[in-house]
Short mmCIF file of C-alpha atoms in Angstrom, two decimals:
data_model
loop_
_atom_site.label_atom_id
_atom_site.label_comp_id
_atom_site.label_asym_id
_atom_site.label_seq_id
_atom_site.Cartn_x
_atom_site.Cartn_y
_atom_site.Cartn_z
CA MET U 1 -6.20 -27.14 72.31
CA ASP U 2 -2.65 -27.32 73.74
CA ILE U 3 -1.21 -25.50 70.72
CA TYR U 4 -2.68 -22.21 71.99
CA TYR U 5 -0.76 -22.55 75.25
CA HIS U 6 2.40 -22.98 73.21
CA LEU U 7 1.55 -19.99 71.03
CA LEU U 8 0.95 -17.88 74.15
CA THR U 9 4.33 -19.00 75.51
CA ALA U 10 5.98 -18.03 72.21
CA TRP U 11 4.27 -14.62 72.50
CA GLY U 12 5.72 -14.34 76.02
CA PHE U 13 9.22 -15.07 74.69
CA ILE U 14 8.78 -12.31 72.11
CA GLN U 15 7.75 -9.84 74.83
CA ALA U 16 10.78 -10.89 76.90
CA GLY U 17 13.18 -10.75 73.96
CA GLY U 18 14.22 -14.40 74.22
CA TYR U 19 13.92 -17.42 76.51
CA SER U 20 12.37 -16.61 79.88
CA GLY U 21 12.57 -18.91 82.90
CA TRP U 22 9.67 -17.03 84.49
CA ASP U 23 6.14 -17.53 83.15
CA PHE U 24 4.68 -14.02 83.33
CA TRP U 25 2.15 -14.64 80.52
CA GLN U 26 0.08 -17.02 82.71
CA TYR U 27 -1.27 -16.41 86.22
CA ALA U 28 -0.58 -12.74 85.42
CA PRO U 29 0.45 -10.51 87.05
CA VAL U 30 1.99 -12.87 89.65
CA GLY U 31 3.41 -15.48 87.26
CA ARG U 32 5.29 -18.66 88.17
CA ILE U 33 8.48 -20.52 87.30
CA HIS U 34 8.63 -21.75 83.69
CA VAL U 35 10.14 -25.23 83.24
CA TYR U 36 8.77 -26.27 79.84
CA PRO U 37 11.61 -26.94 77.34
CA PRO U 38 11.81 -24.04 74.85
CA PHE U 39 12.65 -25.51 71.42
CA PHE U 40 9.08 -25.63 70.08
CA HIS U 41 8.24 -22.22 71.54
CA LEU U 42 11.30 -20.71 69.89
CA MET U 43 10.15 -22.19 66.56
CA LEU U 44 6.72 -20.63 67.07
CA ALA U 45 8.23 -17.28 68.12
CA GLY U 46 10.20 -17.18 64.87
CA MET U 47 7.05 -17.83 62.86
CA LEU U 48 5.06 -15.22 64.80
CA LYS U 49 7.81 -12.61 64.34
CA SER U 50 7.78 -13.33 60.60
CA GLY U 51 4.09 -12.33 60.50
CA VAL U 52 2.35 -15.71 60.20
CA SER U 53 -1.03 -15.73 61.99
CA GLN U 54 -1.63 -17.91 65.04
CA ILE U 55 -4.38 -19.91 63.30
CA ILE U 56 -2.21 -20.74 60.30
CA ILE U 57 0.67 -21.76 62.59
CA ALA U 58 -1.61 -23.95 64.71
CA LYS U 59 -3.13 -25.78 61.77
CA LEU U 60 0.20 -26.25 59.98
CA CYS U 61 1.77 -27.73 63.12
CA GLU U 62 -1.15 -30.08 63.71
CA VAL U 63 -0.97 -31.42 60.15
CA ILE U 64 2.71 -31.32 59.22
CA ILE U 65 4.50 -32.43 62.41
CA PRO U 66 2.49 -35.68 62.97
CA THR U 67 2.94 -36.48 59.26
CA ILE U 68 6.71 -35.99 59.53
CA PHE U 69 6.71 -38.21 62.62
CA LEU U 70 5.02 -41.07 60.75
CA GLY U 71 7.42 -40.68 57.81
CA VAL U 72 10.49 -40.65 60.07
CA LEU U 73 9.30 -43.70 62.03
CA TRP U 74 8.43 -45.64 58.84
CA ASN U 75 11.86 -44.90 57.39
CA PHE U 76 13.66 -45.87 60.62
CA ILE U 77 11.91 -49.25 60.80
CA ARG U 78 12.32 -49.84 57.04
CA VAL U 79 16.06 -49.15 57.06
CA ASN U 80 17.00 -50.88 60.31
CA PHE U 81 14.51 -53.77 60.43
CA SER U 82 12.38 -54.53 57.35
CA LYS U 83 9.98 -52.93 54.87
CA ARG U 84 7.17 -55.27 55.91
CA LEU U 85 7.56 -54.44 59.60
CA ALA U 86 7.51 -50.74 58.67
CA PHE U 87 4.18 -51.35 56.94
CA PHE U 88 2.71 -53.10 59.99
CA VAL U 89 3.94 -50.31 62.29
CA LEU U 90 2.09 -47.69 60.26
CA PHE U 91 -0.93 -49.97 60.01
CA MET U 92 -1.17 -50.24 63.81
CA PHE U 93 -1.39 -46.45 64.08
CA PHE U 94 -4.82 -46.64 62.45
CA SER U 95 -6.04 -48.75 65.36
CA SER U 96 -5.87 -46.09 68.08
CA PHE U 97 -7.72 -42.80 67.67
CA SER U 98 -6.50 -41.70 71.10
CA PHE U 99 -2.85 -41.99 70.09
CA TYR U 100 -3.56 -40.07 66.88
CA LEU U 101 -5.12 -37.29 68.97
CA SER U 102 -2.04 -37.21 71.20
CA LEU U 103 0.14 -36.70 68.10
CA THR U 104 -1.93 -33.70 66.97
CA ASN U 105 -2.57 -32.18 70.40
CA HIS U 106 0.79 -32.78 72.12
CA ILE U 107 2.92 -31.26 69.36
CA PRO U 108 6.16 -30.82 71.39
CA ALA U 109 5.94 -34.51 72.34
CA THR U 110 5.49 -35.43 68.67
CA LEU U 111 8.47 -33.25 67.77
CA ALA U 112 10.52 -34.95 70.50
CA PHE U 113 9.47 -38.32 69.07
CA ILE U 114 10.91 -37.18 65.72
CA PHE U 115 14.23 -36.16 67.30
CA GLY U 116 14.37 -39.36 69.36
CA ILE U 117 13.75 -41.65 66.41
CA LEU U 118 16.29 -39.73 64.29
CA SER U 119 18.76 -40.13 67.16
CA LEU U 120 18.17 -43.89 67.20
CA GLY U 121 18.63 -43.95 63.43
CA GLN U 122 22.01 -42.25 63.72
CA PHE U 123 22.93 -44.57 66.60
CA PHE U 124 22.22 -47.65 64.47
CA LYS U 125 24.58 -46.18 61.84
CA ASN U 126 27.29 -45.66 64.50
CA ARG U 127 27.09 -41.88 64.07
CA LEU U 128 27.38 -41.27 67.78
CA ILE U 129 27.95 -37.51 67.84
CA ARG U 130 24.95 -36.85 65.62
CA SER U 131 22.90 -39.26 67.70
CA SER U 132 23.90 -37.33 70.83
CA ILE U 133 22.98 -33.94 69.31
CA LEU U 134 19.54 -35.21 68.26
CA LEU U 135 18.97 -36.71 71.71
CA VAL U 136 19.90 -33.35 73.27
CA LEU U 137 17.15 -31.74 71.17
CA CYS U 138 14.67 -34.07 72.91
CA PHE U 139 15.68 -32.53 76.26
CA TYR U 140 15.08 -29.03 74.90
CA THR U 141 11.72 -30.01 73.40
CA HIS U 142 9.83 -32.19 75.89
CA ILE U 143 10.53 -33.27 79.48
CA GLY U 144 8.95 -36.74 79.41
CA LEU U 145 10.07 -37.89 75.95
CA SER U 146 13.70 -36.95 76.62
CA TRP U 147 13.87 -39.33 79.58
CA PHE U 148 11.89 -41.94 77.66
CA PHE U 149 14.50 -42.08 74.90
CA ILE U 150 17.57 -41.81 77.13
CA LEU U 151 16.25 -44.56 79.42
CA GLY U 152 15.25 -46.67 76.40
CA LEU U 153 18.75 -46.34 74.92
CA ILE U 154 20.41 -47.21 78.24
CA LEU U 155 18.20 -50.30 78.60
CA TYR U 156 18.97 -51.29 75.02
CA GLY U 157 22.66 -51.14 75.95
CA VAL U 158 21.97 -53.29 79.01
CA PHE U 159 20.07 -55.89 76.94
CA ASN U 160 22.54 -55.79 74.02
CA LYS U 161 26.14 -55.84 75.28
CA GLU U 162 27.46 -55.31 71.74
CA ALA U 163 25.99 -51.78 71.76
CA ARG U 164 26.51 -51.01 75.44
CA ARG U 165 29.53 -48.67 75.22
CA GLU U 166 28.04 -46.72 72.33
CA ALA U 167 24.67 -46.36 74.08
CA LEU U 168 26.25 -45.12 77.31
CA PHE U 169 28.46 -42.68 75.37
CA VAL U 170 25.50 -41.14 73.50
CA CYS U 171 23.42 -40.85 76.69
CA ALA U 172 26.31 -39.35 78.66
CA VAL U 173 27.08 -36.70 76.02
CA ALA U 174 23.39 -35.84 75.63
CA PHE U 175 22.88 -35.54 79.38
CA VAL U 176 25.92 -33.27 79.85
CA LEU U 177 24.72 -30.94 77.09
CA ALA U 178 21.21 -30.96 78.56
CA ILE U 179 22.35 -29.98 82.08
CA PRO U 180 21.17 -26.31 81.79
CA MET U 181 17.65 -27.50 80.94
CA VAL U 182 17.71 -30.19 83.63
CA ILE U 183 18.76 -27.62 86.26
CA GLN U 184 15.88 -25.35 85.24
CA GLU U 185 13.43 -28.25 85.54
CA LEU U 186 14.82 -29.30 88.93
CA SER U 187 14.49 -25.72 90.18
CA GLY U 188 10.75 -26.05 89.59
CA LEU U 189 10.35 -29.07 91.90
CA LYS U 190 9.73 -26.83 94.91
CA SER U 191 6.74 -25.38 93.04
CA MET U 192 5.41 -28.77 91.95
CA ILE U 193 2.06 -29.91 93.30
CA ALA U 194 1.26 -33.64 93.56
CA VAL U 195 0.43 -34.64 90.01
CA GLY U 196 -2.37 -37.16 90.48
CA PRO U 197 -5.04 -35.04 92.21
CA ASN U 198 -4.65 -32.16 89.73
CA LEU U 199 -5.03 -33.89 86.37
CA ASN U 200 -8.55 -34.46 85.13
CA GLU U 201 -7.18 -36.12 81.99
CA LYS U 202 -6.49 -39.26 84.06
CA TYR U 203 -10.26 -39.89 83.93
CA LEU U 204 -10.13 -40.20 80.13
CA SER U 205 -7.84 -43.24 79.98
CA GLN U 206 -8.44 -45.85 77.31
CA VAL U 207 -7.07 -49.36 76.88
CA LYS U 208 -6.97 -50.95 73.42
CA VAL U 209 -7.82 -54.52 74.41
CA VAL U 210 -6.71 -56.41 71.29
CA ASP U 211 -3.66 -54.18 70.76
CA LEU U 212 -2.48 -54.95 74.29
CA LEU U 213 -2.80 -58.69 73.64
CA LEU U 214 -0.88 -58.39 70.37
CA ALA U 215 1.83 -56.37 72.15
CA VAL U 216 2.27 -59.08 74.81
CA LEU U 217 2.69 -61.65 72.04
CA GLY U 218 5.07 -59.27 70.26
CA LEU U 219 7.18 -58.98 73.43
CA SER U 220 7.67 -62.75 73.51
CA VAL U 221 8.70 -62.60 69.83
CA ALA U 222 11.18 -59.73 70.36
CA LEU U 223 12.97 -61.54 73.17
CA LYS U 224 13.66 -64.51 70.87
CA MET U 225 14.99 -62.50 67.91
CA GLU U 226 18.37 -60.98 67.13
CA ARG U 227 19.64 -58.36 69.51
CA LYS U 228 18.66 -55.25 67.57
CA TYR U 229 15.00 -56.16 68.28
CA TYR U 230 15.73 -55.71 72.01
CA LEU U 231 15.11 -52.02 71.32
CA PHE U 232 11.35 -52.68 71.43
CA PRO U 233 11.28 -54.23 74.95
CA ALA U 234 13.69 -51.50 76.11
CA LEU U 235 11.24 -48.80 74.96
CA LEU U 236 8.37 -50.71 76.59
CA VAL U 237 10.09 -50.59 79.98
CA ALA U 238 11.14 -46.96 79.45
CA GLY U 239 7.49 -46.07 78.78
CA PHE U 240 6.66 -46.64 82.44
CA ILE U 241 8.01 -43.15 83.19
CA PHE U 242 4.60 -41.93 81.95
CA ILE U 243 2.68 -43.95 84.55
CA ILE U 244 2.13 -40.85 86.75
CA TYR U 245 0.07 -39.52 83.82
CA PRO U 246 -2.39 -42.44 83.33
CA TYR U 247 -3.96 -41.03 80.15
CA ARG U 248 -0.59 -40.55 78.47
CA PHE U 249 0.70 -43.88 79.73
CA LEU U 250 -2.28 -45.89 78.44
CA SER U 251 -3.52 -43.82 75.52
CA GLY U 252 -0.81 -41.33 74.51
CA GLU U 253 2.98 -41.36 74.48
CA GLY U 254 3.23 -44.57 76.52
CA TYR U 255 1.25 -46.41 73.84
CA PHE U 256 4.10 -45.97 71.32
CA SER U 257 5.99 -49.12 72.34
CA LEU U 258 2.79 -51.19 72.22
CA ILE U 259 2.41 -50.20 68.57
CA LEU U 260 5.94 -51.42 67.80
CA LEU U 261 5.44 -54.74 69.60
CA SER U 262 1.99 -55.33 68.08
CA ALA U 263 3.41 -54.70 64.61
CA LEU U 264 6.30 -57.08 65.29
CA PHE U 265 3.89 -59.89 66.19
CA LEU U 266 1.79 -59.31 63.06
CA ASP U 267 4.94 -59.32 60.95
CA ARG U 268 6.11 -62.64 62.40
CA LEU U 269 2.60 -64.10 62.10
CA TYR U 270 2.44 -63.12 58.44
CA ASN U 271 5.83 -64.74 57.88
CA ALA U 272 4.79 -67.98 59.62
CA LEU U 273 1.30 -68.49 58.13
CA ASN U 274 0.61 -70.21 54.86
CA LYS U 275 -2.96 -68.90 54.93
CA LYS U 276 -2.48 -65.18 54.49
CA TYR U 277 -6.22 -64.51 54.76
CA VAL U 278 -5.84 -64.75 58.55
CA ILE U 279 -3.80 -61.54 58.47
CA LEU U 280 -6.45 -59.98 56.21
CA ILE U 281 -9.11 -60.80 58.83
CA ILE U 282 -6.96 -59.18 61.55
CA VAL U 283 -6.40 -56.11 59.37
CA VAL U 284 -10.13 -55.66 58.76
CA PHE U 285 -10.83 -56.20 62.46
CA MET U 286 -8.28 -53.59 63.57
CA LEU U 287 -9.25 -51.01 60.95
CA VAL U 288 -13.00 -51.29 61.53
CA ILE U 289 -13.69 -52.66 65.01
CA SER U 290 -10.68 -52.41 67.39
CA PRO U 291 -12.60 -52.40 70.71
CA THR U 292 -11.53 -50.07 73.53
CA TRP U 293 -12.06 -50.22 77.28
CA VAL U 294 -12.80 -46.67 78.41
CA MET U 295 -12.71 -44.99 81.82
CA TYR U 296 -14.44 -41.61 81.95
CA LYS U 297 -16.15 -39.11 84.21
CA SER U 298 -19.15 -37.09 83.03
CA MET U 299 -19.16 -33.32 83.60
CA GLY U 300 -20.20 -32.54 87.16
CA ASP U 301 -20.25 -36.23 88.11
CA LYS U 302 -17.86 -37.44 90.82
CA LYS U 303 -18.39 -41.10 89.98
CA LEU U 304 -16.18 -42.92 87.50
CA SER U 305 -17.85 -44.84 84.70
CA TYR U 306 -16.54 -47.63 82.49
CA LYS U 307 -17.60 -49.01 79.13
CA ILE U 308 -16.43 -50.94 76.08
CA ASN U 309 -16.51 -49.09 72.75
CA VAL U 310 -16.85 -51.84 70.17
CA LEU U 311 -16.38 -49.83 66.97
CA ASP U 312 -13.45 -47.66 68.06
CA SER U 313 -10.65 -47.91 65.53
CA GLY U 314 -8.66 -44.81 64.63
CA LEU U 315 -9.84 -45.00 61.04
CA ILE U 316 -13.53 -45.23 61.94
CA ASN U 317 -13.26 -42.35 64.42
CA LEU U 318 -11.56 -40.18 61.80
CA VAL U 319 -14.10 -40.98 59.10
CA LEU U 320 -17.09 -40.47 61.42
CA SER U 321 -15.49 -37.50 63.24
CA LYS U 322 -16.26 -38.94 66.66
CA GLY U 323 -13.62 -36.88 68.44
CA GLN U 324 -14.70 -34.03 70.74
CA VAL U 325 -14.75 -30.69 68.93
CA LEU U 326 -13.47 -27.83 71.11
CA TRP U 327 -12.38 -25.43 68.40
CA PHE U 328 -14.98 -23.10 66.84
CA PRO U 329 -13.01 -20.50 64.84
CA LYS U 330 -15.73 -17.90 64.46
CA GLN U 331 -16.45 -17.76 68.20
CA TYR U 332 -12.83 -17.71 69.41
CA LEU U 333 -11.70 -15.17 66.81
CA SER U 334 -14.59 -12.80 67.48
CA ALA U 335 -13.92 -13.00 71.24
CA ALA U 336 -10.23 -12.23 70.59
CA ASN U 337 -11.22 -9.20 68.47
CA ILE U 338 -13.42 -7.89 71.29
CA VAL U 339 -10.53 -8.32 73.74
CA ARG U 340 -8.09 -6.42 71.49
CA GLU U 341 -10.54 -3.58 70.92
CA ASN U 342 -11.20 -3.13 74.65
CA SER U 343 -7.74 -3.56 76.15
CA GLU U 344 -4.12 -2.43 75.89
CA ASP U 345 -1.01 -4.56 75.29
CA LYS U 346 -0.19 -5.18 78.96
CA ASP U 347 -3.77 -5.72 80.15
CA ILE U 348 -4.69 -9.13 81.56
CA VAL U 349 -7.47 -11.50 80.47
CA PHE U 350 -9.31 -14.02 82.66
CA SER U 351 -11.98 -16.58 81.78
CA SER U 352 -14.27 -18.70 83.92
CA LEU U 353 -13.19 -21.64 81.71
CA ASN U 354 -9.46 -22.15 81.95
CA PHE U 355 -8.66 -23.20 78.38
CA ILE U 356 -10.85 -20.36 77.03
CA GLY U 357 -8.66 -17.85 78.84
CA LEU U 358 -5.52 -19.43 77.36
CA THR U 359 -6.89 -19.62 73.83
CA VAL U 360 -8.45 -16.17 73.58
CA SER U 361 -5.42 -14.53 75.23
CA SER U 362 -3.13 -16.30 72.78
CA LEU U 363 -5.15 -15.08 69.78
CA ALA U 364 -5.46 -11.56 71.18
CA GLY U 365 -1.80 -11.19 72.23
CA ARG U 366 -2.47 -10.61 75.92
CA ALA U 367 -1.27 -12.14 79.19
CA THR U 368 -3.83 -14.21 81.09
CA ALA U 369 -4.72 -14.89 84.71
CA ASN U 370 -5.58 -18.46 83.68
CA ALA U 371 -2.97 -21.20 83.27
CA LEU U 372 -2.31 -24.60 81.78
CA LEU U 373 -0.13 -27.23 83.55
CA PRO U 374 -1.83 -27.24 86.99
CA GLU U 375 1.12 -29.14 88.47
CA MET U 376 2.99 -25.84 88.97
CA ARG U 377 1.68 -23.82 91.91
CA LEU U 378 1.58 -20.06 92.30
CA PRO U 379 4.33 -18.36 94.37
CA GLU U 380 1.64 -16.30 96.11
CA ASN U 381 -2.13 -16.06 96.33
CA TYR U 382 -4.01 -13.43 94.39
CA ASN U 383 -7.47 -12.69 93.01
CA PRO U 384 -7.53 -13.21 89.21
CA LEU U 385 -10.82 -11.34 88.87
CA THR U 386 -9.59 -8.08 90.39
CA SER U 387 -6.29 -8.41 88.48
CA SER U 388 -7.89 -8.71 85.04
CA LYS U 389 -8.98 -5.89 82.75
CA ILE U 390 -10.98 -8.33 80.62
CA ILE U 391 -13.18 -11.08 82.07
CA ILE U 392 -14.79 -13.70 79.82
CA PHE U 393 -17.78 -15.76 80.88
CA SER U 394 -19.22 -18.62 78.88
CA GLN U 395 -22.88 -18.85 77.94
CA ILE U 396 -23.19 -21.99 80.11
CA ASP U 397 -21.94 -20.33 83.32
CA ASP U 398 -24.38 -20.12 86.23
CA PRO U 399 -26.09 -16.68 85.89
CA SER U 400 -26.52 -16.38 89.65
CA VAL U 401 -22.75 -16.60 90.09
CA THR U 402 -21.74 -14.37 87.19
CA SER U 403 -24.25 -11.65 88.14
CA LYS U 404 -22.69 -11.36 91.60
CA ILE U 405 -19.23 -10.90 90.07
CA ILE U 406 -20.55 -8.36 87.55
CA ASP U 407 -22.24 -6.33 90.29
CA ALA U 408 -19.30 -6.53 92.73
CA LEU U 409 -16.71 -5.38 90.17
CA LYS U 410 -19.09 -3.10 88.22
CA LEU U 411 -18.14 -4.85 84.99
CA VAL U 412 -19.13 -3.31 81.65
CA LYS U 413 -20.24 -5.59 78.85
CA ALA U 414 -17.87 -5.26 75.87
CA GLY U 415 -19.45 -7.81 73.53
CA GLU U 416 -20.65 -11.36 73.12
CA ASN U 417 -21.15 -14.20 70.65
CA ASP U 418 -22.88 -17.56 70.72
CA PHE U 419 -20.36 -18.99 73.22
CA PHE U 420 -18.77 -16.15 75.20
CA ILE U 421 -19.69 -12.91 76.96
CA VAL U 422 -16.78 -10.47 77.29
CA TYR U 423 -16.73 -7.87 80.08
CA LYS U 424 -14.39 -4.95 80.77
CA ASN U 425 -13.29 -4.27 84.34
CA PRO U 426 -13.05 -0.44 84.44
CA GLY U 427 -11.68 -0.36 87.99
CA CYS U 428 -8.66 -2.56 87.21
CA GLU U 429 -5.32 -0.81 86.80
CA VAL U 430 -3.16 -3.93 87.12
CA LYS U 431 -0.79 -4.73 84.24
CA ALA U 432 1.24 -7.76 83.25
CA ARG U 433 4.80 -7.72 84.64
CA ILE U 434 7.01 -8.52 81.67
CA ARG U 435 10.47 -9.83 82.57
CA LYS U 436 13.52 -9.56 80.35
CA ALA U 437 14.78 -12.77 78.79
CA GLY U 438 17.35 -14.85 80.62
CA LEU U 439 18.78 -15.86 77.23
CA PRO U 440 18.25 -13.31 74.41
CA PHE U 441 17.31 -14.37 70.88
CA ALA U 442 20.77 -13.38 69.58
CA TRP U 443 22.45 -15.86 71.92
CA ILE U 444 19.90 -18.56 71.06
CA LEU U 445 20.54 -18.07 67.34
CA SER U 446 24.30 -18.30 67.93
CA LEU U 447 23.94 -21.53 69.90
CA GLY U 448 21.71 -22.95 67.18
CA LEU U 449 24.30 -22.20 64.52
CA VAL U 450 27.01 -23.87 66.62
CA ALA U 451 24.82 -26.99 66.99
CA LEU U 452 24.20 -27.08 63.22
CA LEU U 453 27.93 -26.73 62.53
CA ALA U 454 28.73 -29.50 65.00
CA PHE U 455 26.12 -31.76 63.40
CA TRP U 456 27.46 -31.02 59.91
CA GLN U 457 31.10 -31.64 60.85
CA ALA U 458 30.38 -34.66 63.08
CA GLY U 459 31.05 -37.14 60.29
CA ARG U 460 34.78 -36.35 60.37
CA LEU U 461 35.07 -37.42 63.99
CA GLU U 462 32.56 -40.26 64.28
CA GLU U 463 34.54 -43.04 62.59
CA THR U 464 37.59 -42.40 64.80
CA LEU U 465 35.36 -42.07 67.87
CA TYR U 466 33.56 -45.35 67.13
CA LYS U 467 36.87 -47.22 66.82
CA THR U 468 38.10 -45.67 70.07
CA ILE U 469 34.99 -46.74 71.99
CA LYS U 470 35.25 -50.28 70.61
CA ASN U 471 38.84 -50.50 71.88
CA ILE U 472 38.03 -49.33 75.43
#
């Protein structure tokens, strides 16, 4: 469902006329500081301005970007390591359904993975300027993945002294060019709430038991191989930056290095065994069974529960559609139509369910009093109910609670469907406070063209630069 937050942010950029460092489209009308890197939102804004519908954009992103990621990763491993290892890397992706979901749901992170892997590919070819430019794009796409790749590259330089100067050069150039984004992110620290207590996703963590064992064995293999394989342990250590987000550390972005190490062990095992049927048994086991240790919390239950899912491979989950379904097009689209018909452009929408408010507001083209990313606090307290022209309740809300709100605000029912009941707040005169962009689209386009020109012309400088660094 995260894609609808990103679409709403892109809508906010369009209202502002470019990149805005103030998030006025969430927690409206108060808003809050906006620290999310803008590259993906600028992509979406361009597509929205060209007339493509939100649903088409969402579905295209969820299908195309993860597919590009897999292709880029396969090609990187194939070119710089071996074709067989590239096969085993892709094979291991079918083991974890949770990681697959992270690729489709956390699209900016997936896009940053693409830029990071392309940067590593250019680095391995000694194209240091192009590697730096691609690494900079990570900083302007996703906060966590940018530090993951820059830390991974630094550690690779520490482990492999032959590539140390080049690694430090690429990281230094990328960091200098990313300073404007880093400053914006640091400015949001004063508004940051302690992460742990505010993230319910930490209760959905999963550990792939066999994959973890294979990764440990793969780590021992990597440390005994030629120095270019030190990249895998470097990325493993770098992945600990996600530990404050337990779900992402164990089941999402942090799982990436475990896939590489697991694949490396299977590749070496295949090379060492005379009896290849052992690998076939492992393949069948991982594609069909692949047990998972799961931590979860049932709705309304304060107690944590644990279990082992025996048949929990990515392939089986995809075939049997065992993932949670939160998207019901008919219901969301009809709710968005009701909102548009009963509100004006600057009116505000609020829902009793947070992600409903984000999604319906995104589809309707309205600011919302709800918000994603609970780590960022409000600059001031306010009542979202009295600030919203449209209030959406779900059919599972407690009637005794909703009836009190309806009576107190004298809400008028605007429409309903199987999931949602939409009310109009006739006494609300509050409007969203749209701020002008800090960086207009014209400037952003100009900077983009400069970056493309620098990337195109980088080849003329890289050979001389590489020789200079080697002589330092």
